[in-house]
Amino acid sequence: MRRICSPASAKLVLPLLFLLSAASVAESEAAPRFVGTGQSPDELLAVIGSARSRSFKPVGHTSVVLRMRTVARVTAAMKVRSRAVPRGYQYEIAAYRISRLLQLDNVPPAIYRRVRWREIRQRFHEEMLGRRGSVRRKILWDDDESAPGAAIYWVKGMRSVGLEDVPSWAAWVGHGEIPEGRRVLARDLSTMAVFDMLIGNWDRFSGGNFPTDASRTRALLRDNDRGFSTPLLQGRYEKLLSRLSATERFSRSLVDRLTQLDEAAIRNELARDPGDAVEPLLSDRQINDVLARKATILSHIAALVEERGVDEVLVFP
């Protein structure tokens, strides 16, 4: 496993990373359009967060996920608070909010939304009625038979192209050759290692959680409900650290934004979701853990820069 830069060296190298990366991001910078869409994330959030539901179809396994079609003809994956993963819906929203701070365009927009059992029961998919009782039992309901959840933009045309077979692309983010036409995908894979380490998402490769868009040129960072574990078990942390350590090429703009990430920025961004006022999306400890993992990521990058030079490490835009 690659060494981590010493605190003293990191203090010298990290300002260099900041200066040589892309121009500083203004606080008012708008979030990028989600990959493959012509709409701003806020427009998508407004629809999936409030448009009247038209139908619900169960698609989840461990957690309760319902494909929710709306009358606005925009579909969402409705991840409802469940007995198995009671805070998973909050972590989906928190992961998305942090991705906005990093200006990522491949984390599906997610927003707080409540659903009622009556609404689900009346609009349950006709061919899936046999699963209706099971869905009801898995959801952790409030006394009024409503439950909170995350409405997550439903990405059409997702493809599986073997990205869970890590050895097939490990060299792209390491020190090997990147095949022609795969440079953007390689950047996404590098970003994945950073993002997963930052939010503590140890479940990326459990099966079906890492597809591409319809063009097969962009990796989609979806299903983030297992992030932010407190405490993050040692074996899971080591797995994330190992993936980060194997990554030796990074995006300049991502490193710039990661350098600027602080507690105030995280809290302000989380507060933009209506669910944070109902119950904080992340605890104080979870936010502190994010910042501690940020320091580990930047120390790894600093060690590489110290060894190879910034242009050999920050190779992606």
mmCIF file of C-alpha atoms in Angstrom:
data_model
loop_
_atom_site.group_PDB
_atom_site.id
_atom_site.type_symbol
_atom_site.label_atom_id
_atom_site.label_comp_id
_atom_site.label_asym_id
_atom_site.label_seq_id
_atom_site.Cartn_x
_atom_site.Cartn_y
_atom_site.Cartn_z
ATOM 1 C CA MET A 1 0.000 0.000 0.000
ATOM 2 C CA ARG A 2 1.379 3.439 -0.943
ATOM 3 C CA ARG A 3 2.697 5.545 1.877
ATOM 4 C CA ILE A 4 0.706 8.522 3.122
ATOM 5 C CA CYS A 5 2.483 11.846 3.175
ATOM 6 C CA SER A 6 3.675 13.001 6.576
ATOM 7 C CA PRO A 7 1.717 15.879 8.150
ATOM 8 C CA ALA A 8 4.725 18.197 7.707
ATOM 9 C CA SER A 9 5.105 17.329 4.016
ATOM 10 C CA ALA A 10 1.382 17.558 3.461
ATOM 11 C CA LYS A 11 1.374 21.135 4.748
ATOM 12 C CA LEU A 12 3.979 22.022 2.122
ATOM 13 C CA VAL A 13 2.476 20.099 -0.783
ATOM 14 C CA LEU A 14 -1.238 20.696 -0.338
ATOM 15 C CA PRO A 15 -1.045 24.469 -0.955
ATOM 16 C CA LEU A 16 0.752 23.584 -4.199
ATOM 17 C CA LEU A 17 -2.116 21.330 -5.184
ATOM 18 C CA PHE A 18 -4.537 24.136 -4.513
ATOM 19 C CA LEU A 19 -2.581 26.688 -6.540
ATOM 20 C CA LEU A 20 -2.006 24.428 -9.541
ATOM 21 C CA SER A 21 -5.517 23.082 -9.780
ATOM 22 C CA ALA A 22 -8.432 24.749 -11.553
ATOM 23 C CA ALA A 23 -9.589 28.207 -10.512
ATOM 24 C CA SER A 24 -11.272 28.423 -7.153
ATOM 25 C CA VAL A 25 -14.959 27.614 -7.129
ATOM 26 C CA ALA A 26 -17.208 30.450 -6.124
ATOM 27 C CA GLU A 27 -19.727 29.641 -3.426
ATOM 28 C CA SER A 28 -22.553 30.616 -5.756
ATOM 29 C CA GLU A 29 -21.417 28.312 -8.576
ATOM 30 C CA ALA A 30 -24.376 26.402 -9.921
ATOM 31 C CA ALA A 31 -24.400 22.612 -9.776
ATOM 32 C CA PRO A 32 -23.593 20.990 -13.140
ATOM 33 C CA ARG A 33 -26.350 19.382 -15.173
ATOM 34 C CA PHE A 34 -26.697 15.709 -14.394
ATOM 35 C CA VAL A 35 -25.014 13.611 -17.075
ATOM 36 C CA GLY A 36 -27.282 12.835 -20.031
ATOM 37 C CA THR A 37 -29.933 15.430 -19.157
ATOM 38 C CA GLY A 38 -30.643 18.918 -20.366
ATOM 39 C CA GLN A 39 -32.065 20.062 -17.043
ATOM 40 C CA SER A 40 -30.435 21.555 -13.995
ATOM 41 C CA PRO A 41 -30.366 19.343 -10.875
ATOM 42 C CA ASP A 42 -32.620 21.807 -9.066
ATOM 43 C CA GLU A 43 -35.265 21.441 -11.761
ATOM 44 C CA LEU A 44 -35.118 17.657 -11.408
ATOM 45 C CA LEU A 45 -35.272 17.879 -7.622
ATOM 46 C CA ALA A 46 -38.324 20.130 -7.755
ATOM 47 C CA VAL A 47 -40.207 17.545 -9.829
ATOM 48 C CA ILE A 48 -39.237 14.342 -8.027
ATOM 49 C CA GLY A 49 -39.676 16.022 -4.666
ATOM 50 C CA SER A 50 -43.245 17.188 -5.203
ATOM 51 C CA ALA A 51 -44.922 15.897 -8.383
ATOM 52 C CA ARG A 52 -47.940 13.675 -7.785
ATOM 53 C CA SER A 53 -47.115 9.982 -7.930
ATOM 54 C CA ARG A 54 -48.677 7.836 -10.648
ATOM 55 C CA SER A 55 -47.432 4.324 -9.794
ATOM 56 C CA PHE A 56 -45.076 2.409 -7.511
ATOM 57 C CA LYS A 57 -43.142 -0.722 -8.461
ATOM 58 C CA PRO A 58 -40.769 -2.485 -6.017
ATOM 59 C CA VAL A 59 -37.239 -2.824 -7.367
ATOM 60 C CA GLY A 60 -35.129 -3.024 -4.208
ATOM 61 C CA HIS A 61 -33.894 -5.994 -2.223
ATOM 62 C CA THR A 62 -32.272 -5.180 1.134
ATOM 63 C CA SER A 63 -33.632 -1.637 1.321
ATOM 64 C CA VAL A 64 -37.113 -0.630 0.173
ATOM 65 C CA VAL A 65 -36.842 0.982 -3.248
ATOM 66 C CA LEU A 66 -39.911 1.728 -5.352
ATOM 67 C CA ARG A 67 -39.803 2.959 -8.920
ATOM 68 C CA MET A 68 -42.124 5.944 -8.658
ATOM 69 C CA ARG A 69 -43.574 7.287 -11.870
ATOM 70 C CA THR A 70 -45.022 10.785 -11.601
ATOM 71 C CA VAL A 71 -47.681 12.683 -13.503
ATOM 72 C CA ALA A 72 -44.883 15.038 -14.586
ATOM 73 C CA ARG A 73 -43.410 12.097 -16.552
ATOM 74 C CA VAL A 74 -40.198 12.159 -14.541
ATOM 75 C CA THR A 75 -39.425 8.913 -12.723
ATOM 76 C CA ALA A 76 -37.696 8.535 -9.362
ATOM 77 C CA ALA A 77 -36.374 5.698 -7.273
ATOM 78 C CA MET A 78 -38.229 6.187 -3.987
ATOM 79 C CA LYS A 79 -35.979 4.829 -1.237
ATOM 80 C CA VAL A 80 -38.184 4.689 1.851
ATOM 81 C CA ARG A 81 -37.041 4.435 5.466
ATOM 82 C CA SER A 82 -36.896 0.717 6.150
ATOM 83 C CA ARG A 83 -36.369 -1.540 9.128
ATOM 84 C CA ALA A 84 -33.232 -2.998 7.528
ATOM 85 C CA VAL A 85 -31.612 0.342 6.609
ATOM 86 C CA PRO A 86 -33.413 2.999 8.684
ATOM 87 C CA ARG A 87 -31.106 5.902 7.800
ATOM 88 C CA GLY A 88 -30.137 4.825 4.304
ATOM 89 C CA TYR A 89 -32.455 7.338 2.665
ATOM 90 C CA GLN A 90 -30.743 10.169 4.584
ATOM 91 C CA TYR A 91 -27.327 9.000 3.443
ATOM 92 C CA GLU A 92 -28.442 9.003 -0.188
ATOM 93 C CA ILE A 93 -29.379 12.662 0.185
ATOM 94 C CA ALA A 94 -26.214 13.537 2.121
ATOM 95 C CA ALA A 95 -24.033 11.846 -0.500
ATOM 96 C CA TYR A 96 -25.739 13.809 -3.253
ATOM 97 C CA ARG A 97 -25.348 17.083 -1.365
ATOM 98 C CA ILE A 98 -21.636 16.486 -0.846
ATOM 99 C CA SER A 99 -21.286 15.588 -4.529
ATOM 100 C CA ARG A 100 -22.657 19.038 -5.362
ATOM 101 C CA LEU A 101 -19.912 20.645 -3.305
ATOM 102 C CA LEU A 102 -17.441 18.666 -5.414
ATOM 103 C CA GLN A 103 -19.266 19.675 -8.627
ATOM 104 C CA LEU A 104 -19.831 16.059 -9.661
ATOM 105 C CA ASP A 105 -22.330 15.485 -12.457
ATOM 106 C CA ASN A 106 -22.705 11.698 -12.118
ATOM 107 C CA VAL A 107 -24.317 11.266 -8.686
ATOM 108 C CA PRO A 108 -28.112 11.050 -9.206
ATOM 109 C CA PRO A 109 -29.997 13.994 -7.629
ATOM 110 C CA ALA A 110 -31.808 13.023 -4.415
ATOM 111 C CA ILE A 111 -34.278 14.905 -2.215
ATOM 112 C CA TYR A 112 -36.360 14.283 0.897
ATOM 113 C CA ARG A 113 -39.955 13.204 0.284
ATOM 114 C CA ARG A 114 -42.633 11.590 2.437
ATOM 115 C CA VAL A 115 -45.020 8.884 1.235
ATOM 116 C CA ARG A 116 -48.166 7.412 2.763
ATOM 117 C CA TRP A 117 -49.135 3.780 2.727
ATOM 118 C CA ARG A 118 -52.529 4.663 1.259
ATOM 119 C CA GLU A 119 -50.795 6.374 -1.663
ATOM 120 C CA ILE A 120 -48.531 3.374 -2.295
ATOM 121 C CA ARG A 121 -51.319 0.820 -1.875
ATOM 122 C CA GLN A 122 -53.655 2.537 -4.322
ATOM 123 C CA ARG A 123 -50.969 2.999 -6.995
ATOM 124 C CA PHE A 124 -49.052 -0.259 -6.592
ATOM 125 C CA HIS A 125 -47.955 -1.835 -9.866
ATOM 126 C CA GLU A 126 -50.640 -4.285 -10.999
ATOM 127 C CA GLU A 127 -48.190 -7.050 -11.846
ATOM 128 C CA MET A 128 -46.474 -6.801 -8.445
ATOM 129 C CA LEU A 129 -49.455 -6.906 -6.099
ATOM 130 C CA GLY A 130 -48.122 -10.076 -4.505
ATOM 131 C CA ARG A 131 -45.265 -8.050 -3.019
ATOM 132 C CA ARG A 132 -47.425 -5.305 -1.559
ATOM 133 C CA GLY A 133 -47.691 -6.856 1.896
ATOM 134 C CA SER A 134 -43.972 -7.503 2.076
ATOM 135 C CA VAL A 135 -43.199 -3.895 1.163
ATOM 136 C CA ARG A 136 -45.540 -2.620 3.857
ATOM 137 C CA ARG A 137 -43.895 -4.776 6.518
ATOM 138 C CA LYS A 138 -40.366 -3.661 5.577
ATOM 139 C CA ILE A 139 -41.091 0.058 5.816
ATOM 140 C CA LEU A 140 -40.612 1.807 9.156
ATOM 141 C CA TRP A 141 -43.864 3.779 9.398
ATOM 142 C CA ASP A 142 -44.785 6.708 11.594
ATOM 143 C CA ASP A 143 -48.047 6.570 13.568
ATOM 144 C CA ASP A 144 -49.988 8.194 10.717
ATOM 145 C CA GLU A 145 -48.804 5.483 8.290
ATOM 146 C CA SER A 146 -46.475 7.827 6.470
ATOM 147 C CA ALA A 147 -42.723 7.464 6.158
ATOM 148 C CA PRO A 148 -39.811 9.621 5.020
ATOM 149 C CA GLY A 149 -37.593 8.691 2.124
ATOM 150 C CA ALA A 150 -35.311 9.900 -0.621
ATOM 151 C CA ALA A 151 -36.670 10.522 -4.100
ATOM 152 C CA ILE A 152 -33.710 9.809 -6.392
ATOM 153 C CA TYR A 153 -33.685 10.681 -10.078
ATOM 154 C CA TRP A 154 -34.242 7.537 -12.140
ATOM 155 C CA VAL A 155 -31.510 7.218 -14.762
ATOM 156 C CA LYS A 156 -32.802 5.741 -17.987
ATOM 157 C CA GLY A 157 -30.696 3.423 -20.098
ATOM 158 C CA MET A 158 -28.144 2.426 -17.473
ATOM 159 C CA ARG A 159 -25.739 -0.266 -18.671
ATOM 160 C CA SER A 160 -23.482 -2.761 -16.955
ATOM 161 C CA VAL A 161 -20.138 -3.025 -18.729
ATOM 162 C CA GLY A 162 -18.121 -5.007 -16.220
ATOM 163 C CA LEU A 163 -16.859 -2.119 -14.107
ATOM 164 C CA GLU A 164 -17.228 -4.258 -10.993
ATOM 165 C CA ASP A 165 -14.380 -6.329 -12.405
ATOM 166 C CA VAL A 166 -11.783 -3.992 -10.904
ATOM 167 C CA PRO A 167 -8.653 -5.617 -12.446
ATOM 168 C CA SER A 168 -9.977 -4.770 -15.917
ATOM 169 C CA TRP A 169 -9.533 -1.035 -15.310
ATOM 170 C CA ALA A 170 -7.182 -0.758 -12.321
ATOM 171 C CA ALA A 171 -4.267 0.269 -14.571
ATOM 172 C CA TRP A 172 -6.274 3.204 -15.958
ATOM 173 C CA VAL A 173 -6.276 4.936 -12.573
ATOM 174 C CA GLY A 174 -2.882 3.563 -11.613
ATOM 175 C CA HIS A 175 0.209 4.106 -13.719
ATOM 176 C CA GLY A 176 -0.771 2.112 -16.803
ATOM 177 C CA GLU A 177 -2.048 3.003 -20.243
ATOM 178 C CA ILE A 178 -5.573 4.353 -20.668
ATOM 179 C CA PRO A 179 -7.244 2.849 -23.776
ATOM 180 C CA GLU A 180 -8.368 5.205 -26.509
ATOM 181 C CA GLY A 181 -11.828 6.595 -25.800
ATOM 182 C CA ARG A 182 -11.715 5.641 -22.109
ATOM 183 C CA ARG A 183 -10.118 8.721 -20.606
ATOM 184 C CA VAL A 184 -13.380 10.257 -19.345
ATOM 185 C CA LEU A 185 -14.421 6.922 -17.869
ATOM 186 C CA ALA A 186 -10.998 6.609 -16.228
ATOM 187 C CA ARG A 187 -11.526 10.016 -14.630
ATOM 188 C CA ASP A 188 -14.881 8.843 -13.243
ATOM 189 C CA LEU A 189 -13.263 5.719 -11.806
ATOM 190 C CA SER A 190 -10.599 7.806 -10.111
ATOM 191 C CA THR A 191 -13.281 10.135 -8.765
ATOM 192 C CA MET A 192 -15.177 7.115 -7.468
ATOM 193 C CA ALA A 193 -12.220 6.115 -5.265
ATOM 194 C CA VAL A 194 -12.110 9.625 -3.810
ATOM 195 C CA PHE A 195 -15.864 9.964 -3.362
ATOM 196 C CA ASP A 196 -16.338 6.551 -1.766
ATOM 197 C CA MET A 197 -13.483 7.161 0.658
ATOM 198 C CA LEU A 198 -14.854 10.585 1.527
ATOM 199 C CA ILE A 199 -18.379 9.389 2.337
ATOM 200 C CA GLY A 200 -17.272 5.985 3.642
ATOM 201 C CA ASN A 201 -19.242 4.000 1.058
ATOM 202 C CA TRP A 202 -17.840 0.467 1.390
ATOM 203 C CA ASP A 203 -20.632 -1.178 -0.640
ATOM 204 C CA ARG A 204 -19.849 -0.008 -4.182
ATOM 205 C CA PHE A 205 -18.974 -3.448 -5.547
ATOM 206 C CA SER A 206 -21.618 -5.618 -3.909
ATOM 207 C CA GLY A 207 -23.459 -6.113 -7.212
ATOM 208 C CA GLY A 208 -25.221 -3.776 -9.632
ATOM 209 C CA ASN A 209 -24.194 -0.575 -7.843
ATOM 210 C CA PHE A 210 -21.759 0.690 -10.453
ATOM 211 C CA PRO A 211 -23.267 1.027 -13.955
ATOM 212 C CA THR A 212 -22.578 3.431 -16.804
ATOM 213 C CA ASP A 213 -24.882 5.756 -18.666
ATOM 214 C CA ALA A 214 -26.493 4.693 -21.940
ATOM 215 C CA SER A 215 -23.449 5.863 -23.935
ATOM 216 C CA ARG A 216 -21.151 3.646 -21.819
ATOM 217 C CA THR A 217 -18.733 6.538 -21.471
ATOM 218 C CA ARG A 218 -19.622 7.753 -17.965
ATOM 219 C CA ALA A 219 -19.703 5.865 -14.658
ATOM 220 C CA LEU A 220 -22.711 6.562 -12.425
ATOM 221 C CA LEU A 221 -22.121 6.776 -8.679
ATOM 222 C CA ARG A 222 -25.494 5.527 -7.451
ATOM 223 C CA ASP A 223 -26.697 3.591 -4.376
ATOM 224 C CA ASN A 224 -24.863 5.452 -1.645
ATOM 225 C CA ASP A 225 -27.051 4.424 1.285
ATOM 226 C CA ARG A 226 -24.283 2.430 2.991
ATOM 227 C CA GLY A 227 -22.044 5.454 3.381
ATOM 228 C CA PHE A 228 -21.378 7.414 6.570
ATOM 229 C CA SER A 229 -21.211 4.352 8.855
ATOM 230 C CA THR A 230 -20.290 5.365 12.391
ATOM 231 C CA PRO A 231 -18.045 3.758 13.316
ATOM 232 C CA LEU A 232 -16.715 2.541 9.962
ATOM 233 C CA LEU A 233 -15.535 -0.989 10.672
ATOM 234 C CA GLN A 234 -11.796 -1.538 10.279
ATOM 235 C CA GLY A 235 -12.113 -4.076 7.462
ATOM 236 C CA ARG A 236 -14.367 -1.760 5.487
ATOM 237 C CA TYR A 237 -12.090 1.217 6.046
ATOM 238 C CA GLU A 238 -9.074 -0.780 4.915
ATOM 239 C CA LYS A 239 -10.940 -1.789 1.751
ATOM 240 C CA LEU A 240 -11.637 1.864 0.931
ATOM 241 C CA LEU A 241 -8.072 2.862 1.757
ATOM 242 C CA SER A 242 -6.731 0.107 -0.484
ATOM 243 C CA ARG A 243 -8.794 1.354 -3.446
ATOM 244 C CA LEU A 244 -7.650 4.906 -2.813
ATOM 245 C CA SER A 245 -4.010 3.844 -2.532
ATOM 246 C CA ALA A 246 -4.249 2.031 -5.880
ATOM 247 C CA THR A 247 -5.451 5.269 -7.493
ATOM 248 C CA GLU A 248 -2.576 7.439 -8.695
ATOM 249 C CA ARG A 249 -4.262 9.781 -11.185
ATOM 250 C CA PHE A 250 -6.753 12.432 -10.172
ATOM 251 C CA SER A 251 -8.870 15.312 -11.440
ATOM 252 C CA ARG A 252 -7.383 18.766 -10.821
ATOM 253 C CA SER A 253 -10.787 20.390 -10.349
ATOM 254 C CA LEU A 254 -11.887 17.664 -7.940
ATOM 255 C CA VAL A 255 -8.762 18.105 -5.805
ATOM 256 C CA ASP A 256 -9.316 21.857 -5.786
ATOM 257 C CA ARG A 257 -12.877 21.507 -4.525
ATOM 258 C CA LEU A 258 -11.936 18.824 -2.043
ATOM 259 C CA THR A 259 -9.275 21.135 -0.623
ATOM 260 C CA GLN A 260 -11.931 23.791 -0.038
ATOM 261 C CA LEU A 261 -14.384 21.412 1.627
ATOM 262 C CA ASP A 262 -14.943 22.296 5.279
ATOM 263 C CA GLU A 263 -17.503 21.848 8.041
ATOM 264 C CA ALA A 264 -19.390 25.055 7.271
ATOM 265 C CA ALA A 265 -19.732 24.178 3.586
ATOM 266 C CA ILE A 266 -21.031 20.694 4.411
ATOM 267 C CA ARG A 267 -23.553 21.953 6.964
ATOM 268 C CA ASN A 268 -24.801 24.704 4.647
ATOM 269 C CA GLU A 269 -25.245 22.281 1.757
ATOM 270 C CA LEU A 270 -27.036 19.654 3.861
ATOM 271 C CA ALA A 271 -29.400 22.365 5.110
ATOM 272 C CA ARG A 272 -30.539 22.987 1.524
ATOM 273 C CA ASP A 273 -32.486 19.720 1.632
ATOM 274 C CA PRO A 274 -35.866 20.032 3.399
ATOM 275 C CA GLY A 275 -35.268 16.791 5.302
ATOM 276 C CA ASP A 276 -32.333 18.233 7.229
ATOM 277 C CA ALA A 277 -34.730 20.493 9.162
ATOM 278 C CA VAL A 278 -36.855 17.473 10.116
ATOM 279 C CA GLU A 279 -33.878 15.417 11.298
ATOM 280 C CA PRO A 280 -30.206 16.235 10.591
ATOM 281 C CA LEU A 281 -28.992 14.191 7.643
ATOM 282 C CA LEU A 282 -25.614 13.630 9.312
ATOM 283 C CA SER A 283 -24.520 13.778 12.944
ATOM 284 C CA ASP A 284 -21.633 15.895 14.194
ATOM 285 C CA ARG A 285 -19.477 12.782 14.389
ATOM 286 C CA GLN A 286 -20.304 11.769 10.826
ATOM 287 C CA ILE A 287 -19.327 15.212 9.523
ATOM 288 C CA ASN A 288 -16.074 15.055 11.489
ATOM 289 C CA ASP A 289 -15.405 11.594 10.035
ATOM 290 C CA VAL A 290 -15.906 12.964 6.503
ATOM 291 C CA LEU A 291 -13.344 15.673 7.185
ATOM 292 C CA ALA A 292 -10.903 13.157 8.666
ATOM 293 C CA ARG A 293 -11.188 10.979 5.551
ATOM 294 C CA LYS A 294 -10.732 14.099 3.408
ATOM 295 C CA ALA A 295 -7.389 14.659 5.145
ATOM 296 C CA THR A 296 -6.379 11.071 4.380
ATOM 297 C CA ILE A 297 -7.255 11.494 0.697
ATOM 298 C CA LEU A 298 -5.280 14.713 0.369
ATOM 299 C CA SER A 299 -2.325 13.201 2.218
ATOM 300 C CA HIS A 300 -2.245 10.339 -0.287
ATOM 301 C CA ILE A 301 -2.337 12.771 -3.206
ATOM 302 C CA ALA A 302 0.332 14.939 -1.575
ATOM 303 C CA ALA A 303 2.624 11.922 -1.230
ATOM 304 C CA LEU A 304 2.241 11.158 -4.930
ATOM 305 C CA VAL A 305 2.917 14.772 -5.911
ATOM 306 C CA GLU A 306 5.983 14.843 -3.694
ATOM 307 C CA GLU A 307 7.246 11.713 -5.443
ATOM 308 C CA ARG A 308 6.275 12.332 -9.084
ATOM 309 C CA GLY A 309 5.337 15.960 -9.531
ATOM 310 C CA VAL A 310 1.924 17.536 -9.854
ATOM 311 C CA ASP A 311 1.554 17.036 -13.637
ATOM 312 C CA GLU A 312 1.990 13.269 -13.253
ATOM 313 C CA VAL A 313 -0.726 13.089 -10.611
ATOM 314 C CA LEU A 314 -3.390 15.662 -11.547
ATOM 315 C CA VAL A 315 -3.784 14.363 -15.087
ATOM 316 C CA PHE A 316 -7.553 14.791 -15.502
ATOM 317 C CA PRO A 317 -9.337 18.169 -15.825
#
